[in-house]
Amino acid sequence: MKLNLKIWRQSDASASGKLVDYKVDINPEMSFLEMLDVLNEELARKGEDPVAFDHDCREGICGACSLYINGRPHGPMQTTTCQLHMRHFKDGETIIIEPWRAAAFPLLKDLVVDRSAFDRINHAGGFVSVNTGSAPDANEILIPKTESDEAFNSAACIGCGACVAACKNASAMLFVSAKISHLALLPQGQPERERRAENMVAQMDAEGFGACTNTGACSIECPKGISMSNIALMNRDFIFASLTSKPELKVSEGA
Amino acid sequence: MKLDSKIPEGPLAEKWTKHKFNLKLVNPANKRKYTIIVVGTGLAGAAAAASLAELGYNVKAFSFHDSPRRAHSIAAQGGINAAKNYQNDGDSVYRLFYDTIKGGDYRAREANVYRLAEVSVNIIDQAVAQGVPFAREYGGTLANRSFGGAQVSRTFYARGQTGQQLLLGAYSALNRQIASGKVTMYTRTEMLDVVTVDGKARGIVTRNLVTGKIESHAGDAVLLCTGGYGNVFFLSTNAMNSNVTAAWRAHKKGALFSNPCYTQIHPTCIPVSGDYQSKLTLMSESLRNDGRVWVPKKVGDNRPPDQIPEDERDYYLERRYRSFGNLVPRDVASRNAKMVCDEGRGVGPTKLAVYLDFADAIKRDGEQKISEKYGNLFDMYEKITGENPYKMPMRIYPAVHYTMGGLWVDYNLMTNIPGLYALGEANFSDHGANRLGASALMQGLADGYFVIPYTIGDYLAGMNPSTDKVSVDHPEFKKAEQEVMDMTKKLLSINGTKTVDDLHKELGKVMWEYCGMARNAEGLKIAKQKIKEIKADFWKNVRVLGKNEELNQSLEKAHRVADFIELGELMVDDALARNESCGGHFREEYQSEDGEAERDDEHYAYVSCWEYKGPGQEEELHKEELIFENVKLTKRSYK
Ligand SMILES: Cc1cc2nc3c(=O)[nH]c(=O)nc-3n(C[C@H](O)[C@H](O)[C@H](O)COP(=O)(O)OP(=O)(O)OC[C@H]3O[C@@H](n4cnc5c(N)ncnc54)[C@H](O)[C@@H]3O)c2cc1C
Ligand code: FES
């Protein structure tokens, strides 16, 4: 099948970018990234700079691939770009390929953006404070299957950033709330529950993500179907935390 | 060269406990005076970096990924083994040890494997405490399933995303230490050399993948947790960017490379469909719990599967291996798939596939139950192939999946270079000639959480943390930086006619054809010659565009493929030197009448350890004899 591509090219963060036209002739069984591989091989052979894009597992799990395809993060299907196959496009179609656009995701080159803001939000509290070696026997913590399944649904987030790219305000609420809910739904997450919500939300704001206006585009575009109910849960925890938070007591360590 | 594996004396079950007691300790106040460099933050690296930082060491951690959460470990599907015996079905540390030794076709160290089985139980505890949402029963306890090569149910899992959940657990522990300031994390930073001073590992040279800046980092010890090298075959189930560069550059600095030819070919992958294909997708081994493998009895039977009646199907695994059936280990399952396809009984358009059929399981348990267990895998299969596995059997074929070989390490996980360690898939240590399913996650986390925090102290305690320092101004650092820059410059200047992928594909084809599922001396010799030609071609004809001082993905690949080519040659040498069949290494000359692998314990019960001798030189083989005091070497039978 023949396709016309319009791809965002930008040599680095400070350069100005633009959409550039390319043509490819490919097999509809290919994945979207394999289609870009074909283009890149052709470009390289012609001595032109290949298009830079992030990817790794190509199985829809690492969250590395991104791409804003025809105005939708990860394209027309509810999946990751690496799992999107060309049979979902029509022969002769024009496809516009852009990077994630968000102030908190600065562009590095072409279609590659810097999503380290997500890591920093996790540094702020996305963990249970348990040192290696200090855990009790795993079956001492009984967790009803339904609760554990629910926590899993939140934990399934792959951190790709499609939610931010989909949101008109570039809000990271779905991503942050998925992590907060995953731990808030489990007994292990209870001791630090409020602190976690407070600190992660504070970091999210500091990174410059926008506010949430509950339009729900994030969840619709999420390749893993992370639900909006996570945001409600997070808001509850966050409000509770801000109402009850106390300054941490300084305790003398003793002699 | 003298190889000391440092296996502790005493009875098997007491070795690790005694060893831990005998290891020197670093006192808590001194720990902060040491800096440990951890390269790679997948399961092994993230677990190590977090645990060492918790102890008080300063850690500098590196990953070429943009975030530790993207490491290849994230893609592990099926599960992680542990000898918890929660199912009351007769499991024990000894049984996990025994299954692993036998599964590895008696080519692993007893002491290492026993330790692995011992600490396996702690891993599950740790992961649960971090909030890893493993599958559970209605009563709230943890659920298990079975994997190949075992007759007990000891695999813990989180749907089909066990690696993701375990890595997110380790990543969270790492994040906590980054927040506390004990770990400095360098992402999008690729290690391109190890630096040794007076024979000891003292640091690394890296390239910033965004700016191209070449930099040195000094420390008191270096841990390589950089994963496996399955991508030497171009097509594999590994993530696209997995590579051998860190291990290979260490090898060229003197670290021995062990058992490079032991490659695991996974039996259940989606078959290759075309030349454009960039990678192969695994369908988890857990599917063999419920799926039945078959091909038509007749050669050239082209009917669709639903029109082939029951009595004209050959459930060849169930037929040949009565006690393990569809759950034979991976090497056995893969070889059998190859055999039936070689006989002309393969299915699908390429005839290089067999069926994995869930019809009986769906009839027995209902679609709902099967979907609960494998839903995401079925979806993935449908997305890729456009076929619905609830209605039609899956078509599967073996694909390169895991590499048992890697850097040689002693019982403390230290390579032969003092201060240089290798953890996780990057080392050779625990799986012998064939790894059992759900054991890689176990090993990576065992190494990172529960072995290295103890063993590294023994080395560091022997150094003076204040006086025994080397800075990045040392000439050895400057030299290594220069070498990296020279190689980069060279790659960029060739400006030939072939892309890096062209050459990588050529290499992959040679490796798959001659050093893949079955090998023979004649073919290996051809491969050796062909790889030499590819190498010459690479250095004459490769075309790497752009410059160093930018984000340059072709340059990244070029460095990696240059190393894959050299590694390929060594894999062939290793396969040629091992005149027996064992596990993932099947030499066609050495098989029984019914096509089973034939080991030669008298001559080959050793770990091959290859020493680099300089550019263009043949490598030298050293042998670490394997001593079996607890298990009897028998013909591995799953009949
Ligand atoms: C599809 C698939 C499914 C699997 N399923 C299972 C399963 O169910 N159970 C099981 O037990 N095992 C499974 N495995 C195997 C298992 O996932 C891997 O063996 C294991 O995760 C490897 O972990 P690791 O920490 O050693 O390396 P990796 O996770 O590969 O991590 C390597 C790290 O090193 C970094 N790195 C590498 N080189 C450099 C360099 N030069 N400079 C800087 N950083 C570098 C990377 O950025 C990364 O952080 C599966 C494997 C595959 C391919
Ligand atoms: S490449 Fe990993 S999710 Fe797409």
Coordinates of C-alpha atoms in Angstrom, one line a residue, chain A residues 33-145:
Chain A
L33 CA 7.0 1.4 13.6
E34 CA 8.1 -1.1 10.9
M35 CA 6.6 1.3 8.4
L36 CA 8.9 4.0 9.9
D37 CA 11.8 1.5 9.8
V38 CA 11.2 1.1 6.0
L39 CA 11.2 4.9 5.6
N40 CA 14.3 5.3 7.7
E41 CA 16.2 2.7 5.7
E42 CA 15.3 4.5 2.5
L43 CA 16.4 7.8 4.0
A44 CA 19.7 6.4 5.2
R45 CA 20.4 4.9 1.8
K46 CA 19.8 8.3 0.2
G47 CA 22.1 10.0 2.7
E48 CA 19.2 11.8 4.5
D49 CA 19.0 11.9 8.3
P50 CA 16.6 9.1 9.5
V51 CA 13.6 10.1 11.6
A52 CA 14.3 9.8 15.4
F53 CA 11.6 8.1 17.5
D54 CA 11.5 6.3 20.8
H55 CA 10.7 2.6 20.9
D56 CA 12.0 -0.5 22.5
C57 CA 9.8 -3.5 23.4
R58 CA 7.4 -3.3 20.4
E59 CA 5.0 -5.3 22.4
G60 CA 3.0 -2.5 24.0
I61 CA 4.5 -2.8 27.4
C62 CA 7.6 -0.6 27.9
G63 CA 5.8 2.7 27.1
A64 CA 8.7 4.0 25.1
C65 CA 6.9 4.5 21.8
S66 CA 4.7 7.6 21.5
L67 CA 3.7 9.5 18.3
Y68 CA 0.7 11.7 17.7
I69 CA -0.9 10.2 14.6
N70 CA -3.5 12.1 12.7
G71 CA -4.3 14.1 15.8
R72 CA -4.5 11.2 18.2
P73 CA -1.9 9.8 20.6
H74 CA -0.9 6.3 19.3
G75 CA -3.3 6.7 16.4
P76 CA -6.8 5.5 15.6
M77 CA -6.9 2.3 17.7
Q78 CA -6.8 2.0 21.5
T79 CA -3.3 0.6 21.6
T80 CA 0.3 1.6 21.5
T81 CA 1.9 2.8 18.3
C82 CA 4.1 -0.3 18.2
Q83 CA 1.0 -2.5 18.3
L84 CA -0.8 -0.5 15.7
H85 CA -0.8 -2.3 12.3
M86 CA -1.0 -0.7 8.9
R87 CA -4.1 -2.7 7.9
H88 CA -6.0 0.0 9.9
F89 CA -5.0 2.6 7.3
K90 CA -6.2 3.0 3.7
D91 CA -4.1 2.8 0.6
G92 CA -3.3 6.3 -0.5
E93 CA -4.0 7.8 2.9
T94 CA -2.1 10.8 4.2
I95 CA -0.8 10.3 7.8
I96 CA 0.4 13.2 9.9
I97 CA 2.9 12.2 12.5
E98 CA 3.9 14.5 15.3
P99 CA 5.5 14.2 18.7
W100 CA 3.7 14.5 22.1
R101 CA 3.1 18.2 22.7
A102 CA 3.3 19.4 26.3
A103 CA 5.4 22.0 28.0
A104 CA 6.4 19.4 30.6
F105 CA 7.7 17.1 27.8
P106 CA 10.4 19.1 26.0
L107 CA 11.2 18.0 22.6
L108 CA 14.7 16.4 22.1
K109 CA 14.7 15.6 18.4
D110 CA 12.1 14.9 15.7
L111 CA 9.5 12.7 17.4
V112 CA 11.5 12.1 20.6
V113 CA 10.4 14.0 23.8
D114 CA 11.8 14.1 27.3
R115 CA 9.3 12.4 29.7
S116 CA 11.6 12.4 32.7
A117 CA 9.0 14.6 34.5
F118 CA 7.1 11.3 35.1
D119 CA 10.1 9.8 36.8
R120 CA 10.5 12.8 39.0
I121 CA 6.9 12.6 40.1
N122 CA 7.6 9.0 41.1
H123 CA 10.7 10.0 43.0
A124 CA 8.4 12.2 45.1
G125 CA 6.4 9.3 46.5
G126 CA 5.6 6.5 44.1
F127 CA 6.8 3.8 46.4
V128 CA 6.3 1.9 49.6
S129 CA 9.1 2.5 52.0
V130 CA 10.3 -1.0 52.7
N131 CA 14.0 -1.9 52.7
T132 CA 15.3 -5.0 51.0
G133 CA 15.2 -7.9 53.5
S134 CA 12.6 -6.4 55.9
A135 CA 9.5 -7.9 54.3
P136 CA 7.2 -10.4 56.1
D137 CA 6.1 -13.7 54.5
A138 CA 4.1 -12.8 51.4
N139 CA 1.0 -14.7 52.5
E140 CA 0.9 -12.8 55.8
I141 CA -0.7 -10.0 53.8
L142 CA -4.0 -11.3 52.7
I143 CA -5.6 -9.3 50.0
P144 CA -9.0 -10.1 48.6
K145 CA -8.8 -11.0 44.9

